[in-house]
Structures are given as structure tokens and as C-alpha cells.
mmCIF file of C-alpha atoms and ligand atoms in Angstrom:
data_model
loop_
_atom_site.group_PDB
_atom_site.id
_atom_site.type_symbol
_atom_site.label_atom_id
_atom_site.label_comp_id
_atom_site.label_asym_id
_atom_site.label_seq_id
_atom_site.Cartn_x
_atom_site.Cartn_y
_atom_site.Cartn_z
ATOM 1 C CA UNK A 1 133.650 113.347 63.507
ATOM 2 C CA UNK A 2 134.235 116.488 61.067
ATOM 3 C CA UNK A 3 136.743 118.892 62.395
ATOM 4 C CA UNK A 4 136.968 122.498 61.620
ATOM 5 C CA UNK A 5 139.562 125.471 62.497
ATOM 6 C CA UNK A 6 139.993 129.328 62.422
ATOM 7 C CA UNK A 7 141.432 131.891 60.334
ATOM 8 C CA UNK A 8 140.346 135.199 61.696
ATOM 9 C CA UNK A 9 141.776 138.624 61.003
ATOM 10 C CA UNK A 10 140.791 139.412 64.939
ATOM 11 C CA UNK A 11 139.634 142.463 64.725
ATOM 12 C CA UNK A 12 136.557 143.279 67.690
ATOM 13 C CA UNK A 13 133.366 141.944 65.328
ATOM 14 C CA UNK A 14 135.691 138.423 64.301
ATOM 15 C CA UNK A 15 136.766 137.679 67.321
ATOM 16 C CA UNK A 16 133.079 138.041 68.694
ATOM 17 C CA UNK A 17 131.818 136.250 66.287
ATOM 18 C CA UNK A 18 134.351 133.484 67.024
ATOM 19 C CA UNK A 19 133.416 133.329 70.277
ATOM 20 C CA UNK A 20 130.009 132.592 69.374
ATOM 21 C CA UNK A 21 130.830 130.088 66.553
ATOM 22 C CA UNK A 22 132.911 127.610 68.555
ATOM 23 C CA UNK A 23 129.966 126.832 71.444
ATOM 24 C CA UNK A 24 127.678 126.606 68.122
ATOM 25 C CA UNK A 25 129.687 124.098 66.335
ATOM 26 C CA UNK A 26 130.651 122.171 69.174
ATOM 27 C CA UNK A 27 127.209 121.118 70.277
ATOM 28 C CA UNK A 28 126.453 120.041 66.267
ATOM 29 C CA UNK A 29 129.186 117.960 66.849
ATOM 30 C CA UNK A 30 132.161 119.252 65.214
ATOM 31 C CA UNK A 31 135.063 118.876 67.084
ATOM 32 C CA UNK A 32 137.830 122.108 66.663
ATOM 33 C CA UNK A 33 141.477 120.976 65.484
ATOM 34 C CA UNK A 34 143.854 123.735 64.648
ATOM 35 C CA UNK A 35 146.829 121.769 63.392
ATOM 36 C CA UNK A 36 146.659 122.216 59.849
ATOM 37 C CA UNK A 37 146.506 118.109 58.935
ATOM 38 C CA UNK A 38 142.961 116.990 57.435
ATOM 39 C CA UNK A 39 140.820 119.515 58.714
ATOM 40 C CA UNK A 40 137.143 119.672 56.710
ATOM 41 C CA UNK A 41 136.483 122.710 57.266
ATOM 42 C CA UNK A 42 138.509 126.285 57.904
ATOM 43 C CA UNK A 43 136.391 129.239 58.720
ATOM 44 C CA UNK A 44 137.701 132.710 57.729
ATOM 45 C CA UNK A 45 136.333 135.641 59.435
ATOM 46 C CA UNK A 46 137.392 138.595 57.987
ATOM 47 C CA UNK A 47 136.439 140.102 54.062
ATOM 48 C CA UNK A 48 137.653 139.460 51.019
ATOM 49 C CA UNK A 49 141.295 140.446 51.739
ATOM 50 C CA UNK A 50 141.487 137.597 54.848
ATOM 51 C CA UNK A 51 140.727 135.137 52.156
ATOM 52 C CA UNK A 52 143.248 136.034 49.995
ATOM 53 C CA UNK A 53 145.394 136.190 53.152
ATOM 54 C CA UNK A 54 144.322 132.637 53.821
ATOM 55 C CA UNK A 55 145.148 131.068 50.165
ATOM 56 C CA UNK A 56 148.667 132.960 50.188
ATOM 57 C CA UNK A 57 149.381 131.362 53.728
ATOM 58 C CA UNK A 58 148.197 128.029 52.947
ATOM 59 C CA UNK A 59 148.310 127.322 49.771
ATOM 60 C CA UNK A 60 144.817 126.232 48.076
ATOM 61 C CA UNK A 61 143.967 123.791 51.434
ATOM 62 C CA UNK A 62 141.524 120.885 50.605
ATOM 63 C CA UNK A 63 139.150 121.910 53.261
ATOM 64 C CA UNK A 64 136.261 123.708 52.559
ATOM 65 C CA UNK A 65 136.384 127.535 53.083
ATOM 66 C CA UNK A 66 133.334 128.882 54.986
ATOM 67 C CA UNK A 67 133.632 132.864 54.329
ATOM 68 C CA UNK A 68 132.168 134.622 57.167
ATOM 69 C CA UNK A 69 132.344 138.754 56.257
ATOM 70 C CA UNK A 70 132.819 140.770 59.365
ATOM 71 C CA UNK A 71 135.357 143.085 56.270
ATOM 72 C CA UNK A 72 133.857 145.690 54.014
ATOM 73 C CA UNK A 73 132.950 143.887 50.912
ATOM 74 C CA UNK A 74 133.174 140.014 51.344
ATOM 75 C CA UNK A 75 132.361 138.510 47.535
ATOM 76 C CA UNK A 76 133.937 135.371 48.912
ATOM 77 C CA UNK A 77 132.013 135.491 51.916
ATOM 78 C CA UNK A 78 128.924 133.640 52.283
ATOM 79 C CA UNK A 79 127.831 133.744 55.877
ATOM 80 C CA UNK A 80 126.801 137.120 57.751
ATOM 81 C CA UNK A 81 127.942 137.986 61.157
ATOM 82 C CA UNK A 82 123.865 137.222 61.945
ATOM 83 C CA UNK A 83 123.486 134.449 60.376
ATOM 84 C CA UNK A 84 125.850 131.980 62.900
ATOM 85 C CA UNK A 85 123.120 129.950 63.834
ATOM 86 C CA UNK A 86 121.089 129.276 60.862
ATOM 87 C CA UNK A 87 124.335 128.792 58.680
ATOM 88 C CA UNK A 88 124.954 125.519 61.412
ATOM 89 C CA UNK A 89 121.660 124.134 61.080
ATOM 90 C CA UNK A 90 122.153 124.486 57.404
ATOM 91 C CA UNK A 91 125.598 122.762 57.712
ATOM 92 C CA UNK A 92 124.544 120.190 60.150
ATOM 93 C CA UNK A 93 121.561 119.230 57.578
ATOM 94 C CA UNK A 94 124.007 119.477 54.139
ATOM 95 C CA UNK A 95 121.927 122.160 52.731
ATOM 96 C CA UNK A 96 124.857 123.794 51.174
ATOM 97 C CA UNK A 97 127.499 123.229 47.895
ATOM 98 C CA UNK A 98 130.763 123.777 47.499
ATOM 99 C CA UNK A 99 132.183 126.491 44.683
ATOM 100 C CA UNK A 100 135.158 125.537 43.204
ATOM 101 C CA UNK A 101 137.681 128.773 42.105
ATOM 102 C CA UNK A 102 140.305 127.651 39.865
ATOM 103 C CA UNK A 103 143.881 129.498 40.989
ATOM 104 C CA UNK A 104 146.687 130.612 38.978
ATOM 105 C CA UNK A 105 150.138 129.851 39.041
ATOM 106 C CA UNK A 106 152.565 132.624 38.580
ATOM 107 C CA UNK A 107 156.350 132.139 37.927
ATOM 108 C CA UNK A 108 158.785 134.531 37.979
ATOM 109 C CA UNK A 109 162.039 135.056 36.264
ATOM 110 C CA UNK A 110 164.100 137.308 37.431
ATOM 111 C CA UNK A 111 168.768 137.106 37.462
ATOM 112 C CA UNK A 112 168.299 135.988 40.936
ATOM 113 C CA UNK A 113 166.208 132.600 39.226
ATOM 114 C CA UNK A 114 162.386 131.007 39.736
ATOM 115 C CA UNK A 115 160.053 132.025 42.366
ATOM 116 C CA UNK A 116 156.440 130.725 42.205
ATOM 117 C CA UNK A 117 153.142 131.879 43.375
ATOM 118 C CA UNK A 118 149.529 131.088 43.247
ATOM 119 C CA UNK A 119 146.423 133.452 43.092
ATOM 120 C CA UNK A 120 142.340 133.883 43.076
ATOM 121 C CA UNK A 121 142.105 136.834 41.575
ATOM 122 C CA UNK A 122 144.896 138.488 39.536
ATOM 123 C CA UNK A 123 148.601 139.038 38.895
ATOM 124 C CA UNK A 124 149.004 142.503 37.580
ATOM 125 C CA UNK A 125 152.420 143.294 35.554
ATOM 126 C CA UNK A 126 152.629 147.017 35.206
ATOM 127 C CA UNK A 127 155.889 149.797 35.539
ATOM 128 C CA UNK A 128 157.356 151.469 38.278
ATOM 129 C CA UNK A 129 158.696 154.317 37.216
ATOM 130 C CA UNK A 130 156.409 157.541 35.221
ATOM 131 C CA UNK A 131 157.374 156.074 31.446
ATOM 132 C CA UNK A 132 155.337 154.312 29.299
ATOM 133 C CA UNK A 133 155.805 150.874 30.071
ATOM 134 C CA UNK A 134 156.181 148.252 26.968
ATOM 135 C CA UNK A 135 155.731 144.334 27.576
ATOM 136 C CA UNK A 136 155.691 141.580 25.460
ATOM 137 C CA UNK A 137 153.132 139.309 25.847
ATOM 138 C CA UNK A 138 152.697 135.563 24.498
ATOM 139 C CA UNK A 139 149.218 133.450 24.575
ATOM 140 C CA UNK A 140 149.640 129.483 24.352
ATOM 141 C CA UNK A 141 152.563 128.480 21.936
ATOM 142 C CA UNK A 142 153.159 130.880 19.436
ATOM 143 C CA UNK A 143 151.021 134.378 18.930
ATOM 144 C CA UNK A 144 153.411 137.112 20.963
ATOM 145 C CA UNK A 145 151.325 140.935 20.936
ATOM 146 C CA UNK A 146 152.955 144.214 22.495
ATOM 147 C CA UNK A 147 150.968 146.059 24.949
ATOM 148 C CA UNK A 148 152.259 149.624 25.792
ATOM 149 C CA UNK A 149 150.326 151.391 28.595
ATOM 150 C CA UNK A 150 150.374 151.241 31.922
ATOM 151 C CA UNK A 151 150.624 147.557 32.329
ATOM 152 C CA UNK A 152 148.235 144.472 31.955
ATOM 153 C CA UNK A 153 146.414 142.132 34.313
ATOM 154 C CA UNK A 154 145.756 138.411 34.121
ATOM 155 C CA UNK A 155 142.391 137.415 36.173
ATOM 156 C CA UNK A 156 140.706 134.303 37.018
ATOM 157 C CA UNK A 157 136.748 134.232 36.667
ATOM 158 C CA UNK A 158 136.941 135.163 40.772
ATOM 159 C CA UNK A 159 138.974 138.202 40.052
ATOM 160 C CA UNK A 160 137.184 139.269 37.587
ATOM 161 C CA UNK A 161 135.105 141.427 40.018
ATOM 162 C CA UNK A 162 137.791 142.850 41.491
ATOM 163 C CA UNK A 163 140.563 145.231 40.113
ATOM 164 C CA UNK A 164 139.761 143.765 36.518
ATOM 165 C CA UNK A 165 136.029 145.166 37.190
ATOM 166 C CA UNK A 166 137.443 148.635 38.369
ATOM 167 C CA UNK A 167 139.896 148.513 34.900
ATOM 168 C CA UNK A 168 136.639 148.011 32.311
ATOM 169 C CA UNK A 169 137.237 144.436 31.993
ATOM 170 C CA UNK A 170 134.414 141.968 32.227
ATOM 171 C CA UNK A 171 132.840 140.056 35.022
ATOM 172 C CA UNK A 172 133.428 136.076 34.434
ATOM 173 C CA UNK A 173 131.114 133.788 35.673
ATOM 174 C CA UNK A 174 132.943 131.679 37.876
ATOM 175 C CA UNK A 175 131.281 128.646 35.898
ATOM 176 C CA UNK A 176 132.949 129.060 33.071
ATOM 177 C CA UNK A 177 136.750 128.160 33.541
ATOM 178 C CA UNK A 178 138.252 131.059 31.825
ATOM 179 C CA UNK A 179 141.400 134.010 32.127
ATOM 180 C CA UNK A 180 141.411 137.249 31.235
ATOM 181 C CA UNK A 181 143.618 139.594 30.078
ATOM 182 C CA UNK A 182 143.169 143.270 30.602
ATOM 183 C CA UNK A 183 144.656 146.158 29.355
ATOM 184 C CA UNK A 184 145.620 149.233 31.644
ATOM 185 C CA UNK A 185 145.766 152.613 29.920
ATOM 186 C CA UNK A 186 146.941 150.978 26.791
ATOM 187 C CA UNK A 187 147.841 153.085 23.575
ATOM 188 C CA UNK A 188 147.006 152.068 20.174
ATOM 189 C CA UNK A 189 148.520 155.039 17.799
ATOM 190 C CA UNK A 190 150.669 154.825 14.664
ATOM 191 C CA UNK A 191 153.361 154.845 17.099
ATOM 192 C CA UNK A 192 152.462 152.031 19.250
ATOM 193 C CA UNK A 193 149.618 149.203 18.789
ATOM 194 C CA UNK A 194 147.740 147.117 21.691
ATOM 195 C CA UNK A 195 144.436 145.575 21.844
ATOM 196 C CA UNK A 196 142.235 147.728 23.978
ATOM 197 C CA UNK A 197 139.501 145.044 24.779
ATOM 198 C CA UNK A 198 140.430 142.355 27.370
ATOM 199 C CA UNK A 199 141.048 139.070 25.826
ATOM 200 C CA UNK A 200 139.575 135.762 27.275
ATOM 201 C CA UNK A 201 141.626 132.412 26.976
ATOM 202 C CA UNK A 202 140.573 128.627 27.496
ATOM 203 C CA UNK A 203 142.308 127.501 30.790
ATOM 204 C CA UNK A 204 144.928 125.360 28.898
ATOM 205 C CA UNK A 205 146.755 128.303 27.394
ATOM 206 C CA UNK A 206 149.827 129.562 29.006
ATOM 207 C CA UNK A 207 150.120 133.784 29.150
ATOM 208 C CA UNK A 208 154.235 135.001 29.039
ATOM 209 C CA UNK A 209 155.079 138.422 29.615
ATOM 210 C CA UNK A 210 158.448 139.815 28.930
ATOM 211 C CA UNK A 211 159.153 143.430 30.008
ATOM 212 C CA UNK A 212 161.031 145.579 27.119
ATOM 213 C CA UNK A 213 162.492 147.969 29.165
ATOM 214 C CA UNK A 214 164.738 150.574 27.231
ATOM 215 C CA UNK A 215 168.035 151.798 29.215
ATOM 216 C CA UNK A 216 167.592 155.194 29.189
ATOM 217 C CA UNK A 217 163.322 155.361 30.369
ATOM 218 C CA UNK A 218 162.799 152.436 32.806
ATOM 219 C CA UNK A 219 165.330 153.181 35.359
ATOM 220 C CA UNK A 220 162.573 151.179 38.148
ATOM 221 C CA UNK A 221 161.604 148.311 35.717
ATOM 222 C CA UNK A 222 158.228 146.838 36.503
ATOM 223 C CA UNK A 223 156.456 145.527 39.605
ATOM 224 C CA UNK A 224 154.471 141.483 39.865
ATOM 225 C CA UNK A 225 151.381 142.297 42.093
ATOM 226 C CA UNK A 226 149.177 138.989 43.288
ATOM 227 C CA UNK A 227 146.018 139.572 44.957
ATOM 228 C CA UNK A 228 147.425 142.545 45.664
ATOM 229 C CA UNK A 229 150.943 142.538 47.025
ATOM 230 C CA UNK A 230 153.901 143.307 45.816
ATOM 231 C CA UNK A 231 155.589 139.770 44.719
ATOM 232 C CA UNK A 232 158.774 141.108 42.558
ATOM 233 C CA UNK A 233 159.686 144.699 41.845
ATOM 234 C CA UNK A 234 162.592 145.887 39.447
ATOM 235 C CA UNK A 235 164.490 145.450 36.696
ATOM 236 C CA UNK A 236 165.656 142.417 37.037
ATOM 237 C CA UNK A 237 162.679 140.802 36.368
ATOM 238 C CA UNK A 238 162.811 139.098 33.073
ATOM 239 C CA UNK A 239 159.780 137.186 32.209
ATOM 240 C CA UNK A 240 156.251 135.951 34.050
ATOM 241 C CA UNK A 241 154.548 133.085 33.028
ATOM 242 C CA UNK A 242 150.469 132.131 34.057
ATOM 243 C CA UNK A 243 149.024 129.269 34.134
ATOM 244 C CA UNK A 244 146.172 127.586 35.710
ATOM 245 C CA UNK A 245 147.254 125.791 38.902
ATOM 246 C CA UNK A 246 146.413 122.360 40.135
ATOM 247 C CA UNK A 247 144.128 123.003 42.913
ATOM 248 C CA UNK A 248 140.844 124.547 43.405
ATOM 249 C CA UNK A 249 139.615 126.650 46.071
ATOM 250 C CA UNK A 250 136.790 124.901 47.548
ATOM 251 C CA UNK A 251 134.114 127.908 49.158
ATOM 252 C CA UNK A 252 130.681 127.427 50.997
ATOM 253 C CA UNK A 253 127.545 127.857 49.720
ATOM 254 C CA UNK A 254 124.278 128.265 50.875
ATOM 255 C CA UNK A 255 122.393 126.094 48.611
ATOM 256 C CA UNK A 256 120.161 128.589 47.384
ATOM 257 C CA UNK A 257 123.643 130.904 45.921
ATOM 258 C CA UNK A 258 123.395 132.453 42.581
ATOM 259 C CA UNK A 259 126.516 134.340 41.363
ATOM 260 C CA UNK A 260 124.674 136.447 39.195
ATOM 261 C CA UNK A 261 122.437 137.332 42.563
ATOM 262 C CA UNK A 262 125.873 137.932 44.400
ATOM 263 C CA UNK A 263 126.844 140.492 41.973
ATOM 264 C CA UNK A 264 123.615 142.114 41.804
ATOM 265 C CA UNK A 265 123.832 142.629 45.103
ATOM 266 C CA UNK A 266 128.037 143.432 46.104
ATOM 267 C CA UNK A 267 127.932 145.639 42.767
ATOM 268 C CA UNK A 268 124.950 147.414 41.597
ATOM 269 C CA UNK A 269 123.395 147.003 45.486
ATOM 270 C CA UNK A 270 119.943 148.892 45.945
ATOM 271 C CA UNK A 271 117.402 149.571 42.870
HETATM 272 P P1 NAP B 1 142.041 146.216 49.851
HETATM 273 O O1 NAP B 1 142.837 147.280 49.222
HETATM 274 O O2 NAP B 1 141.720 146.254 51.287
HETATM 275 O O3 NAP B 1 140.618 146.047 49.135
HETATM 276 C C1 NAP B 1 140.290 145.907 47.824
HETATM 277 C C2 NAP B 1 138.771 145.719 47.726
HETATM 278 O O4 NAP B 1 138.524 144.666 46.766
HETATM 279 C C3 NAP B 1 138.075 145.291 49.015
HETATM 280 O O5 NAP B 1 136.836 145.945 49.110
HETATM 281 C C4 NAP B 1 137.899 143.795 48.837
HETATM 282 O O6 NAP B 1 136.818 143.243 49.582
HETATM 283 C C5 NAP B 1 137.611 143.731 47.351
HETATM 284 N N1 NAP B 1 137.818 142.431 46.708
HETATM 285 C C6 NAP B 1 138.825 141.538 46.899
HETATM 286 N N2 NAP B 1 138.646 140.461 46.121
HETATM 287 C C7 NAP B 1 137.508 140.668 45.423
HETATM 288 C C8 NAP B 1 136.789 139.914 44.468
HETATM 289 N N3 NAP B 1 137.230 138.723 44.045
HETATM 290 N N4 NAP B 1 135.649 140.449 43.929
HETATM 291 C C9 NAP B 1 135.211 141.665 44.326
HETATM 292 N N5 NAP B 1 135.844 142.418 45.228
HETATM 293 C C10 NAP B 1 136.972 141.929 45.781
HETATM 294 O O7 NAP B 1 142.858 144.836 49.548
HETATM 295 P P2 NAP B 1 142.436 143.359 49.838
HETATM 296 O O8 NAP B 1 141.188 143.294 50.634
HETATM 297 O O9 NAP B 1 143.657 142.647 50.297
HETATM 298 O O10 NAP B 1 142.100 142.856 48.339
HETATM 299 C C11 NAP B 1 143.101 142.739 47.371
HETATM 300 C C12 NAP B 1 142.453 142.980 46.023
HETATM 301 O O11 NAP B 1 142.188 144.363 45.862
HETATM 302 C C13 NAP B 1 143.304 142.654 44.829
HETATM 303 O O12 NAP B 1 143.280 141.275 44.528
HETATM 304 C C14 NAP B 1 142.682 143.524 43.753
HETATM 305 O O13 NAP B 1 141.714 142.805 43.002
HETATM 306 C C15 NAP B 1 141.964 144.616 44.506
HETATM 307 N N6 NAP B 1 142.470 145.939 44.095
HETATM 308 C C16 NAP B 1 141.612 146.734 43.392
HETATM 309 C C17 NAP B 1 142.038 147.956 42.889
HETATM 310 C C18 NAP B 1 141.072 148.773 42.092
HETATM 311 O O14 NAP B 1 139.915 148.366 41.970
HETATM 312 N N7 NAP B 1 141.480 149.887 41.521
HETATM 313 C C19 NAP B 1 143.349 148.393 43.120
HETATM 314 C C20 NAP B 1 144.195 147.571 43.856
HETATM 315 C C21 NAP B 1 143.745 146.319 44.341
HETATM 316 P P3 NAP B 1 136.817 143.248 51.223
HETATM 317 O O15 NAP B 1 136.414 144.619 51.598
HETATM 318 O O16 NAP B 1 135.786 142.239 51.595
HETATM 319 O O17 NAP B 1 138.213 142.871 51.669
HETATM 320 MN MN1 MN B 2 140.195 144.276 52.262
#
């Protein structure tokens, strides 16, 4: 028999809607496990951030992820806090698909050594202090660039709707395997050249960022955000590499799911 668990943010709506998932499941037939070993499917009731919250705590899980939104925005989130009992029929009957989010993996270099971690939407690489902040920044094997500005972010096709969308950078459909890179605030003078487009790269190619911090400005160094938190902060932190990970998320779908529909509707809303 399948098997399912919960990972809820608890506020008031999640944990009533919990309440009224479990009964619903249970007579379909699927039996509630909350170790973590082989469970099909994990629900996550909360928005966009509990997902993120999920991947981070978990790694990417097999399971599938069934996004219910009880948060603000929910792009991951595919079932509404109304929709409990239709979204089981649906799942009892297999009327539904699985989207698969490719991840990335971050590594960080800092004097201390490696520390690794893997995100859905974006690492961002930008300064602490006030200064213009320069990196150095290398795409597959060879080509390195400078980018002087505020800092740069790496998404994934997921992301790409999220703090890359709010920076000018372009939505990705999630179809296409693809990263991005996006400028923030970047100068292009006689002084100091970027590119002030986003670039897109195939998923084989490796991004390296080296901070050039000069002894006198960049008394902070920079700061590593993934999926928004704080992952390394200072100036000890010599390079970051990116690279697509090995695993997938693996989200819900109503069968009838369109991303382009999704964004009409989480981004431009109401005509
Ligand atoms: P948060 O500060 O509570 O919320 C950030 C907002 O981004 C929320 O409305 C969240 O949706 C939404 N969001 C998250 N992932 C998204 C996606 N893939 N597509 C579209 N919208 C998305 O923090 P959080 O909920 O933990 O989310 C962290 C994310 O916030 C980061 O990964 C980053 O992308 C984003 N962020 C954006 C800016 C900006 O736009 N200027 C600045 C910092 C961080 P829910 O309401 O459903 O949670
Ligand atoms: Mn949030």
C-alpha cells in the first residue's frame, strides 16, 4: 500500500488542513508513515518558502512532493486549501504527473575548506559591505568575465520566477533544462565592463565565481545566499562553484497543469 507523510509549517490554516487530509487519505487507502525510509509521497503544507524548507532539510527526497499552499504565493504549490477532496479522488484515480525541477549544487571554498549545498531556485553571490563589489566569474572550462555591481545570481528554470524575476532576468520554462546568470546593479563604463543581460547556459557547464576583494574597500567580503539564507558570509570565502546536481525534485501535478497558465496566474493575476 502507498504511504505518505507530513511536512507542515503548522501554522492555524496547515494544521487544519492536516487534520482534514489524514481521515481523507486514509479511507483511499494510503497508509501514513513518518519515518523518512521509502515514503511515496510527502505533503508540504505551507508556501513556497516550506518547500524550500523541505529540500534544504531533506535533501531532494525521491518521493513525490504534493504542494498544498496555505503561504502567500505557493508557485510550487499545486493543491488549494479547498481542493482536499477532489485532489484525492484525482490521486486515487492517477489523474496527475509528476514535474521534475533539476537542483543545483553549490560548493564553497572558503580557509576553513569545502562545504556543499543544493538549491531550487538560486544561489546569489553579492557583497557585504557599501563598496562596489568585483567577482570573477568562469562558465564551463575556460571563458572567465568580471562582473562589478552589486553581485550576481545563478538560477535554475524554478527560480527563475523568483528573485531572478524581481532582478529583470527572464522566466525559464521549467522544460527546458537551463541556468541563468543574472546581473545585479552591474556597471559597464570605461572603468569597469560586465554584461548587463543575464546569460543562459546548457546544464553541463560548470559557473566559478571568485571574489576580488581589494584590502582597503571590502573590509565584510561577500555573502553565499541559497533559496534565501545566508550559507557563508565573509572574507574568507574564496571561490563558489555551480553545478547541476544529481537529483530532481519530483512535484505534483494536476494533469491538466500548464506552467505558462501558472505564471499567468501567480504573476500577472487578474486581466
Ligand atoms: P520570503 O522572503 O518569505 O518570500 C519570498 C517570496 O518569493 C514569497 O512570496 C515566496 O512564495 C516566493 N517564491 C519562492 N520561491 C519562488 C519561486 N520559485 N517562484 C516564484 N516565487 C517564489 O522567503 P521564502 O518564502 O523562504 O522564499 C525564499 C526565496 O525568496 C528565495 O529563494 C528568493 O528567490 C526569494 N527572494 C526574493 C527577493 C526579491 O524578489 N527581491 C529577495 C530575497 C529573496 P510564498 O509566499 O509561497 O512562500
Ligand atoms: Mn515565504
Amino acid at each position: 500500500m502507498a504511504t505518505f507523510r507530513i511536512f507542515s509549517n503548522n501554522d492555524e490554516l496547515s494544521d487544519r488542513i492536516e487534520a482534514e487530509l489524514v481521515p481523507e487519505m486514509e479511507s483511499a487507502g494510503y497508509v501514513r508513515d513518518e519515518s523518512r525510509q521509502n515514503t511515496d509521497i510527502i505533503f508540504c503544507i505551507g508556501g513556497d518558502g516550506a518547500l524550500l524548507r523541505l529540500l534544504r532539510t531533506e535533501g531532494f527526497p525521491d518521493a513525490m512532493i504534493v504542494g498544498i499552499n496555505t503561504g502567500h504565493l505557493g508557485f510550487f504549490q499545486e493543491v488549494t486549501p479547498d481542493g482536499i477532496h477532489d485532489f484525492v479522488e484525482k490521486l486515487k484515480k492517477g489523474d496527475y504527473h509528476v514535474q521534475e525541477y533539476i537542483g543545483m549544487k553549490i560548493r564553497i571554498h572558503t580557509t576553513d575548506g569545502v562545504t556543499e549545498f543544493v538549491a531550487i531556485n538560486e544561489v546569489v553571490i553579492k557583497g557585504v559591505g557599501e563598496r562596489l563589489t568585483h567577482l570573477e566569474v568562469g562558465f564551463g572550462k575556460s571563458s572567465v568575465t568580471r562582473y562589478s555591481g552589486d553581485g550576481i545570481l545563478v538560477c535554475t528554470p524554478a527560480g527563475s520566477t523568483a528573485y531572478n524575476y524581481s532582478l529583470g532576468g527572464v522566466i525559464m520554462d521549467p522544460a527546458v533544462d537551463t541556468l541563468q546568470v543574472t546581473p545585479m546593479a552591474p556597471v559597464n563604463n570605461i572603468a569597469y565592463r560586465s554584461f548587463q543581460t543575464g546569460i543562459l547556459l546548457p546544464t553541463d557547464a560548470s559557473i566559478t565565481v571568485v571574489p576580488k576583494l581589494q584590502d582597503d574597500h571590502d573590509r565584510d567580503g561577500v555573502m553565499v545566499i541559497e533559496d534565501g539564507r545566508v550559507v557563508a558570509r565573509g572574507r574568507d570565502v574564496q571561490k563558489v562553484c555551480v553545478m547541476v546536481a544529481d537529483k530532481k525534485a519530483r512535484i505534483f501535478r494536476f494533469s491538466g497543469y500548464d506552467f505558462w497558465t501558472k505564471v499567468q496566474s501567480k504573476i500577472l493575476g487578474e486581466r
